[in-house]
PDB file of C-alpha atoms and ligand atoms in Angstrom:
ATOM      1  CA  MET I 678       0.000   0.000   0.000  1.00 70.00           C
ATOM      2  CA  THR I 679       1.216   3.501  -0.842  1.00 87.00           C
ATOM      3  CA  LYS I 680       2.152   5.671   2.087  1.00 94.00           C
ATOM      4  CA  ILE I 681      -0.117   8.695   2.436  1.00 97.00           C
ATOM      5  CA  LEU I 682       1.739  11.926   3.046  1.00 98.00           C
ATOM      6  CA  ILE I 683       0.113  14.937   4.691  1.00 98.00           C
ATOM      7  CA  ALA I 684       1.320  18.375   3.689  1.00 98.00           C
ATOM      8  CA  PRO I 685      -0.004  21.203   5.867  1.00 98.00           C
ATOM      9  CA  SER I 686      -0.308  24.462   3.922  1.00 98.00           C
ATOM     10  CA  MET I 687       1.384  27.254   5.856  1.00 98.00           C
ATOM     11  CA  LEU I 688      -0.941  29.749   4.176  1.00 98.00           C
ATOM     12  CA  ALA I 689      -3.463  28.933   6.906  1.00 98.00           C
ATOM     13  CA  ALA I 690      -0.972  29.423   9.738  1.00 98.00           C
ATOM     14  CA  ASP I 691      -0.870  32.411  12.064  1.00 98.00           C
ATOM     15  CA  PHE I 692       1.972  34.495  10.614  1.00 97.00           C
ATOM     16  CA  LEU I 693       2.414  36.403  13.812  1.00 97.00           C
ATOM     17  CA  HIS I 694       3.491  33.146  15.444  1.00 97.00           C
ATOM     18  CA  LEU I 695       5.191  31.267  12.627  1.00 97.00           C
ATOM     19  CA  ASP I 696       7.668  29.706  15.023  1.00 97.00           C
ATOM     20  CA  SER I 697       5.065  27.890  17.100  1.00 98.00           C
ATOM     21  CA  GLU I 698       2.865  27.204  14.049  1.00 98.00           C
ATOM     22  CA  VAL I 699       5.716  25.275  12.401  1.00 98.00           C
ATOM     23  CA  GLU I 700       6.350  23.509  15.680  1.00 98.00           C
ATOM     24  CA  LYS I 701       2.667  22.495  15.915  1.00 97.00           C
ATOM     25  CA  VAL I 702       2.989  20.284  12.854  1.00 97.00           C
ATOM     26  CA  ASN I 703       6.714  19.493  12.781  1.00 98.00           C
ATOM     27  CA  ALA I 704       6.375  16.056  14.327  1.00 97.00           C
ATOM     28  CA  TYR I 705       3.218  14.978  12.468  1.00 97.00           C
ATOM     29  CA  ALA I 706       3.442  16.527   9.016  1.00 98.00           C
ATOM     30  CA  ASP I 707       5.338  14.778   6.227  1.00 98.00           C
ATOM     31  CA  ILE I 708       5.894  17.853   4.071  1.00 98.00           C
ATOM     32  CA  PHE I 709       5.579  21.623   4.509  1.00 98.00           C
ATOM     33  CA  HIS I 710       3.451  23.054   1.674  1.00 99.00           C
ATOM     34  CA  LEU I 711       4.308  26.679   0.875  1.00 99.00           C
ATOM     35  CA  ASP I 712       1.967  28.654  -1.390  1.00 99.00           C
ATOM     36  CA  ILE I 713       3.626  31.387  -3.425  1.00 99.00           C
ATOM     37  CA  MET I 714       1.165  33.801  -5.080  1.00 98.00           C
ATOM     38  CA  ASP I 715       2.120  36.791  -7.189  1.00 98.00           C
ATOM     39  CA  GLY I 716      -1.099  38.779  -7.585  1.00 98.00           C
ATOM     40  CA  THR I 717      -0.928  38.214 -11.364  1.00 98.00           C
ATOM     41  CA  PHE I 718      -1.282  34.499 -12.036  1.00 98.00           C
ATOM     42  CA  VAL I 719      -3.743  34.447  -9.130  1.00 98.00           C
ATOM     43  CA  PRO I 720      -5.652  37.410  -7.696  1.00 98.00           C
ATOM     44  CA  ASN I 721      -3.886  37.177  -4.347  1.00 98.00           C
ATOM     45  CA  ILE I 722      -0.425  37.736  -2.905  1.00 98.00           C
ATOM     46  CA  SER I 723       0.862  35.433  -0.183  1.00 98.00           C
ATOM     47  CA  PHE I 724       4.494  35.513   0.912  1.00 98.00           C
ATOM     48  CA  GLY I 725       7.997  35.257  -0.519  1.00 97.00           C
ATOM     49  CA  PHE I 726      11.601  34.390   0.208  1.00 98.00           C
ATOM     50  CA  PRO I 727      12.006  35.809   3.737  1.00 97.00           C
ATOM     51  CA  VAL I 728       9.088  33.731   4.983  1.00 98.00           C
ATOM     52  CA  VAL I 729      10.248  30.576   3.187  1.00 98.00           C
ATOM     53  CA  GLU I 730      13.746  31.024   4.615  1.00 98.00           C
ATOM     54  CA  ALA I 731      12.354  31.530   8.096  1.00 98.00           C
ATOM     55  CA  ILE I 732      10.244  28.373   7.851  1.00 98.00           C
ATOM     56  CA  ALA I 733      13.277  26.473   6.528  1.00 98.00           C
ATOM     57  CA  LYS I 734      15.158  27.196   9.730  1.00 98.00           C
ATOM     58  CA  LYS I 735      12.508  25.519  11.801  1.00 97.00           C
ATOM     59  CA  ALA I 736      10.922  22.863   9.554  1.00 98.00           C
ATOM     60  CA  ARG I 737      12.123  19.310  10.130  1.00 98.00           C
ATOM     61  CA  LYS I 738      10.300  17.964   7.051  1.00 98.00           C
ATOM     62  CA  PRO I 739      10.903  18.730   3.362  1.00 98.00           C
ATOM     63  CA  MET I 740       9.501  21.944   1.932  1.00 98.00           C
ATOM     64  CA  ASP I 741       7.187  21.798  -1.078  1.00 99.00           C
ATOM     65  CA  VAL I 742       6.955  25.149  -2.860  1.00 99.00           C
ATOM     66  CA  HIS I 743       3.762  25.585  -4.921  1.00 99.00           C
ATOM     67  CA  LEU I 744       4.388  28.419  -7.379  1.00 99.00           C
ATOM     68  CA  MET I 745       1.230  30.275  -8.407  1.00 99.00           C
ATOM     69  CA  ILE I 746       3.170  32.818 -10.404  1.00 98.00           C
ATOM     70  CA  VAL I 747       3.767  33.876 -13.995  1.00 98.00           C
ATOM     71  CA  ASN I 748       7.236  33.132 -15.400  1.00 98.00           C
ATOM     72  CA  PRO I 749       8.036  30.456 -12.803  1.00 98.00           C
ATOM     73  CA  GLU I 750      11.453  29.905 -14.407  1.00 98.00           C
ATOM     74  CA  LYS I 751      12.586  33.268 -13.049  1.00 98.00           C
ATOM     75  CA  TYR I 752      12.319  32.154  -9.430  1.00 98.00           C
ATOM     76  CA  VAL I 753      13.152  28.446  -9.393  1.00 98.00           C
ATOM     77  CA  GLU I 754      16.781  29.032  -8.418  1.00 98.00           C
ATOM     78  CA  ARG I 755      15.932  31.280  -5.473  1.00 98.00           C
ATOM     79  CA  PHE I 756      13.380  28.875  -4.062  1.00 98.00           C
ATOM     80  CA  ALA I 757      15.827  26.013  -4.509  1.00 98.00           C
ATOM     81  CA  LYS I 758      18.442  28.038  -2.600  1.00 98.00           C
ATOM     82  CA  ALA I 759      15.856  28.848   0.060  1.00 98.00           C
ATOM     83  CA  GLY I 760      15.673  25.117   0.742  1.00 98.00           C
ATOM     84  CA  ALA I 761      12.818  23.697  -1.349  1.00 98.00           C
ATOM     85  CA  ALA I 762      12.925  19.924  -1.807  1.00 98.00           C
ATOM     86  CA  MET I 763       9.960  20.009  -4.188  1.00 99.00           C
ATOM     87  CA  ILE I 764       8.886  22.816  -6.516  1.00 99.00           C
ATOM     88  CA  SER I 765       5.704  22.792  -8.554  1.00 99.00           C
ATOM     89  CA  PHE I 766       4.598  25.272 -11.213  1.00 99.00           C
ATOM     90  CA  HIS I 767       1.294  25.739 -13.007  1.00 99.00           C
ATOM     91  CA  PHE I 768       1.036  24.354 -16.522  1.00 99.00           C
ATOM     92  CA  GLU I 769      -1.245  27.330 -17.292  1.00 98.00           C
ATOM     93  CA  ALA I 770       1.637  29.695 -16.439  1.00 98.00           C
ATOM     94  CA  ALA I 771       4.342  27.808 -18.325  1.00 98.00           C
ATOM     95  CA  ARG I 772       2.543  26.152 -21.279  1.00 98.00           C
ATOM     96  CA  GLU I 773       5.121  25.294 -23.972  1.00 97.00           C
ATOM     97  CA  LYS I 774       7.916  26.215 -21.540  1.00 98.00           C
ATOM     98  CA  SER I 775       6.857  23.389 -19.186  1.00 98.00           C
ATOM     99  CA  GLU I 776       9.582  20.964 -20.200  1.00 98.00           C
ATOM    100  CA  GLU I 777      12.204  23.670 -19.766  1.00 98.00           C
ATOM    101  CA  VAL I 778      10.898  24.533 -16.289  1.00 99.00           C
ATOM    102  CA  ILE I 779      10.984  20.868 -15.258  1.00 99.00           C
ATOM    103  CA  GLU I 780      14.597  20.588 -16.435  1.00 99.00           C
ATOM    104  CA  LEU I 781      15.499  23.788 -14.615  1.00 99.00           C
ATOM    105  CA  ILE I 782      14.006  22.496 -11.350  1.00 99.00           C
ATOM    106  CA  HIS I 783      15.901  19.218 -11.795  1.00 99.00           C
ATOM    107  CA  SER I 784      19.151  21.090 -12.471  1.00 99.00           C
ATOM    108  CA  HIS I 785      18.940  22.393  -8.897  1.00 98.00           C
ATOM    109  CA  GLY I 786      18.510  18.897  -7.504  1.00 98.00           C
ATOM    110  CA  VAL I 787      14.878  19.577  -6.610  1.00 99.00           C
ATOM    111  CA  LYS I 788      11.841  17.379  -7.325  1.00 99.00           C
ATOM    112  CA  ALA I 789       9.651  18.864 -10.049  1.00 99.00           C
ATOM    113  CA  GLY I 790       5.858  18.888 -10.089  1.00 99.00           C
ATOM    114  CA  ILE I 791       3.366  20.201 -12.627  1.00 99.00           C
ATOM    115  CA  VAL I 792       0.079  21.713 -11.392  1.00 99.00           C
ATOM    116  CA  ILE I 793      -3.296  22.197 -13.053  1.00 99.00           C
ATOM    117  CA  ASN I 794      -6.302  24.235 -12.004  1.00 99.00           C
ATOM    118  CA  PRO I 795      -9.775  22.635 -12.046  1.00 98.00           C
ATOM    119  CA  ASP I 796     -10.640  24.083 -15.475  1.00 98.00           C
ATOM    120  CA  CYS I 797      -7.560  22.759 -17.259  1.00 98.00           C
ATOM    121  CA  PRO I 798      -8.145  19.443 -19.080  1.00 98.00           C
ATOM    122  CA  VAL I 799      -5.968  16.766 -17.472  1.00 98.00           C
ATOM    123  CA  GLN I 800      -4.795  15.684 -20.938  1.00 98.00           C
ATOM    124  CA  ALA I 801      -2.861  18.951 -21.201  1.00 98.00           C
ATOM    125  CA  ILE I 802      -0.215  17.648 -18.797  1.00 98.00           C
ATOM    126  CA  PHE I 803       0.003  14.087 -20.148  1.00 98.00           C
ATOM    127  CA  PRO I 804       3.057  14.944 -22.308  1.00 98.00           C
ATOM    128  CA  TYR I 805       4.957  15.893 -19.143  1.00 98.00           C
ATOM    129  CA  LEU I 806       4.110  12.847 -17.022  1.00 99.00           C
ATOM    130  CA  PRO I 807       7.211  10.936 -18.192  1.00 98.00           C
ATOM    131  CA  MET I 808       9.475  13.633 -16.707  1.00 98.00           C
ATOM    132  CA  VAL I 809       7.863  14.951 -13.515  1.00 99.00           C
ATOM    133  CA  ASP I 810       8.489  13.666  -9.989  1.00 99.00           C
ATOM    134  CA  PHE I 811       4.945  14.427  -8.876  1.00 99.00           C
ATOM    135  CA  VAL I 812       1.691  15.892 -10.168  1.00 99.00           C
ATOM    136  CA  LEU I 813      -0.383  18.454  -8.279  1.00 99.00           C
ATOM    137  CA  ILE I 814      -4.084  18.513  -9.032  1.00 99.00           C
ATOM    138  CA  MET I 815      -5.903  21.561  -7.676  1.00 99.00           C
ATOM    139  CA  SER I 816      -9.240  20.677  -6.114  1.00 99.00           C
ATOM    140  CA  VAL I 817     -10.118  24.398  -5.806  1.00 99.00           C
ATOM    141  CA  PHE I 818      -9.059  27.307  -8.002  1.00 98.00           C
ATOM    142  CA  ALA I 819      -5.601  28.386  -6.899  1.00 98.00           C
ATOM    143  CA  GLY I 820      -5.475  31.684  -5.067  1.00 98.00           C
ATOM    144  CA  PHE I 821      -7.110  31.333  -1.677  1.00 98.00           C
ATOM    145  CA  GLY I 822      -7.222  28.976   1.264  1.00 98.00           C
ATOM    146  CA  GLY I 823     -10.475  27.910   2.868  1.00 98.00           C
ATOM    147  CA  GLN I 824     -12.432  27.061  -0.307  1.00 98.00           C
ATOM    148  CA  LYS I 825     -14.732  24.085  -0.829  1.00 98.00           C
ATOM    149  CA  PHE I 826     -13.402  20.889  -2.442  1.00 99.00           C
ATOM    150  CA  ILE I 827     -14.669  20.515  -6.031  1.00 99.00           C
ATOM    151  CA  PRO I 828     -16.090  16.952  -6.243  1.00 98.00           C
ATOM    152  CA  GLU I 829     -15.237  16.537  -9.968  1.00 98.00           C
ATOM    153  CA  SER I 830     -11.584  16.551  -8.872  1.00 99.00           C
ATOM    154  CA  LEU I 831     -11.938  12.871  -7.974  1.00 99.00           C
ATOM    155  CA  GLU I 832     -12.403  11.857 -11.613  1.00 98.00           C
ATOM    156  CA  ARG I 833      -9.475  14.053 -12.609  1.00 99.00           C
ATOM    157  CA  ILE I 834      -7.218  12.349 -10.068  1.00 99.00           C
ATOM    158  CA  ALA I 835      -8.331   8.944 -11.358  1.00 98.00           C
ATOM    159  CA  ALA I 836      -7.671   9.983 -14.966  1.00 99.00           C
ATOM    160  CA  VAL I 837      -4.118  11.118 -14.193  1.00 99.00           C
ATOM    161  CA  LYS I 838      -3.518   7.959 -12.167  1.00 98.00           C
ATOM    162  CA  ALA I 839      -4.715   5.825 -15.100  1.00 98.00           C
ATOM    163  CA  GLU I 840      -2.373   7.645 -17.475  1.00 99.00           C
ATOM    164  CA  LEU I 841       0.571   7.230 -15.063  1.00 98.00           C
ATOM    165  CA  ARG I 842      -0.184   3.497 -14.989  1.00 98.00           C
ATOM    166  CA  ARG I 843      -0.470   3.391 -18.772  1.00 98.00           C
ATOM    167  CA  ILE I 844       2.975   4.938 -19.227  1.00 98.00           C
ATOM    168  CA  GLY I 845       4.509   2.619 -16.626  1.00 98.00           C
ATOM    169  CA  ARG I 846       5.004   5.236 -13.909  1.00 98.00           C
ATOM    170  CA  PRO I 847       2.345   4.309 -11.334  1.00 98.00           C
ATOM    171  CA  GLU I 848       4.704   5.268  -8.507  1.00 98.00           C
ATOM    172  CA  VAL I 849       4.644   8.995  -9.355  1.00 98.00           C
ATOM    173  CA  PRO I 850       2.768  10.633  -6.465  1.00 98.00           C
ATOM    174  CA  ILE I 851      -0.385  12.630  -7.116  1.00 99.00           C
ATOM    175  CA  GLU I 852      -0.709  15.564  -4.742  1.00 99.00           C
ATOM    176  CA  VAL I 853      -4.109  17.194  -4.279  1.00 99.00           C
ATOM    177  CA  ASP I 854      -4.650  20.699  -2.924  1.00 99.00           C
ATOM    178  CA  GLY I 855      -7.704  22.601  -1.772  1.00 98.00           C
ATOM    179  CA  GLY I 856     -10.618  21.969   0.545  1.00 98.00           C
ATOM    180  CA  ILE I 857      -9.186  18.761   1.988  1.00 98.00           C
ATOM    181  CA  GLY I 858      -9.911  17.566   5.525  1.00 98.00           C
ATOM    182  CA  PRO I 859     -10.647  14.441   7.566  1.00 98.00           C
ATOM    183  CA  ALA I 860     -14.119  14.141   6.006  1.00 98.00           C
ATOM    184  CA  ASN I 861     -13.006  13.745   2.372  1.00 98.00           C
ATOM    185  CA  ALA I 862      -9.395  12.523   2.666  1.00 98.00           C
ATOM    186  CA  ALA I 863     -10.299   8.847   2.193  1.00 98.00           C
ATOM    187  CA  SER I 864     -12.176   9.412  -1.075  1.00 98.00           C
ATOM    188  CA  ILE I 865      -9.279  11.460  -2.460  1.00 98.00           C
ATOM    189  CA  VAL I 866      -6.799   8.699  -1.627  1.00 98.00           C
ATOM    190  CA  GLU I 867      -9.158   6.132  -3.113  1.00 98.00           C
ATOM    191  CA  ALA I 868      -9.166   8.103  -6.368  1.00 98.00           C
ATOM    192  CA  GLY I 869      -5.385   7.774  -6.541  1.00 98.00           C
ATOM    193  CA  ALA I 870      -3.794  10.595  -4.533  1.00 98.00           C
ATOM    194  CA  SER I 871      -0.966  10.007  -2.092  1.00 98.00           C
ATOM    195  CA  ILE I 872      -0.040  13.533  -0.958  1.00 98.00           C
ATOM    196  CA  LEU I 873      -2.802  15.562   0.665  1.00 98.00           C
ATOM    197  CA  VAL I 874      -2.360  19.296   1.168  1.00 99.00           C
ATOM    198  CA  ALA I 875      -4.472  20.774   3.949  1.00 98.00           C
ATOM    199  CA  GLY I 876      -4.440  24.319   5.253  1.00 98.00           C
ATOM    200  CA  SER I 877      -7.594  25.192   7.137  1.00 98.00           C
ATOM    201  CA  ALA I 878      -8.278  21.618   8.220  1.00 98.00           C
ATOM    202  CA  VAL I 879      -4.949  21.554  10.042  1.00 98.00           C
ATOM    203  CA  PHE I 880      -4.330  25.053  11.321  1.00 98.00           C
ATOM    204  CA  LYS I 881      -7.922  25.956  12.163  1.00 98.00           C
ATOM    205  CA  ALA I 882      -8.391  22.667  14.007  1.00 98.00           C
ATOM    206  CA  GLU I 883      -8.370  22.610  17.764  1.00 97.00           C
ATOM    207  CA  ASP I 884      -5.780  19.829  17.612  1.00 97.00           C
ATOM    208  CA  PRO I 885      -3.698  20.040  14.393  1.00 98.00           C
ATOM    209  CA  SER I 886      -1.844  16.794  15.093  1.00 97.00           C
ATOM    210  CA  ALA I 887      -5.104  14.890  15.528  1.00 98.00           C
ATOM    211  CA  ALA I 888      -6.420  16.383  12.275  1.00 98.00           C
ATOM    212  CA  ILE I 889      -3.281  15.198  10.455  1.00 98.00           C
ATOM    213  CA  GLU I 890      -3.544  11.695  11.898  1.00 97.00           C
ATOM    214  CA  LYS I 891      -7.230  11.462  10.973  1.00 97.00           C
ATOM    215  CA  MET I 892      -6.448  12.354   7.364  1.00 97.00           C
ATOM    216  CA  ARG I 893      -3.632   9.839   7.237  1.00 95.00           C
ATOM    217  CA  GLY I 894      -5.952   7.153   8.564  1.00 90.00           C
TER     218      GLY I 894
HETATM  219  C1  LIG V 425      -4.738  27.533  -2.682  1.00 86.63           C
HETATM  220  C2  LIG V 425      -3.513  26.910  -2.104  1.00 86.63           C
HETATM  221  C3  LIG V 425      -3.759  25.853  -1.105  1.00 86.63           C
HETATM  222  C4  LIG V 425      -4.481  26.310   0.131  1.00 86.63           C
HETATM  223  C5  LIG V 425      -5.152  25.130   0.753  1.00 86.63           C
HETATM  224  O1  LIG V 425      -4.368  28.359  -3.720  1.00 86.63           O
HETATM  225  O2  LIG V 425      -2.736  26.333  -3.132  1.00 86.63           O
HETATM  226  O3  LIG V 425      -2.566  25.183  -0.756  1.00 86.63           O
HETATM  227  O4  LIG V 425      -3.633  26.920   1.058  1.00 86.63           O
HETATM  228  O5  LIG V 425      -5.919  25.588   1.804  1.00 86.63           O
HETATM  229  P1  LIG V 425      -7.237  24.821   2.316  1.00 86.63           P
HETATM  230  O6  LIG V 425      -6.779  23.491   2.815  1.00 86.63           O
HETATM  231  O7  LIG V 425      -7.721  25.719   3.399  1.00 86.63           O
HETATM  232  O8  LIG V 425      -8.165  24.707   1.158  1.00 86.63           O
HETATM  233 ZN1  LIG V 426      -1.002  25.016  -2.602  1.00 86.63          ZN
END
């Protein structure tokens, strides 16, 4: 059975107390998910290098940087230097440059992921499945935390999983992001995901560690 990894999204943390927020999930999380928004690719701005570097000092698990920015190739190197172990970029932002961006991420010794929003046909990323280290399927439109999971995402996860199997790469993890919590985690895993991103469900929970363990279960 595939191991299920839980990736708390720091976007939902209390930025005034980043130190203790990281500590809250350090022992239970598998990955730290960091959402980078530029106000252009998405209508919101989150945080940048100083925050990522601060989290890196404290995080005992790998950092997964989710770039919601135009021209992702411009910033890959800096996020790699800031300590990212995984970097994902949106296909919609890179289009025909996608292969180049994947190679650039790899050249920094970082795992490369390609991301699609809910309105992007899954087939658009099929050409890149032979070269990525993971796929990120958005289950809400990128830009804001706290949105509701879009149920059609389940079929999209299954379709990407089927294609990964078809090309002989069933081990490539599918990460899913947006509106995930203990109530829907099982169905998302059943569809084929193995990395679950959760912001609100972790940081707004009374007991973040219990929320993580419930999702893993
Ligand atoms: C949305 C971000 C997500 C978000 C998830 O653009 O990519 O990672 O923080 O937050 P929740 O779990 O609250 O939907
Ligand atoms: Zn994200």
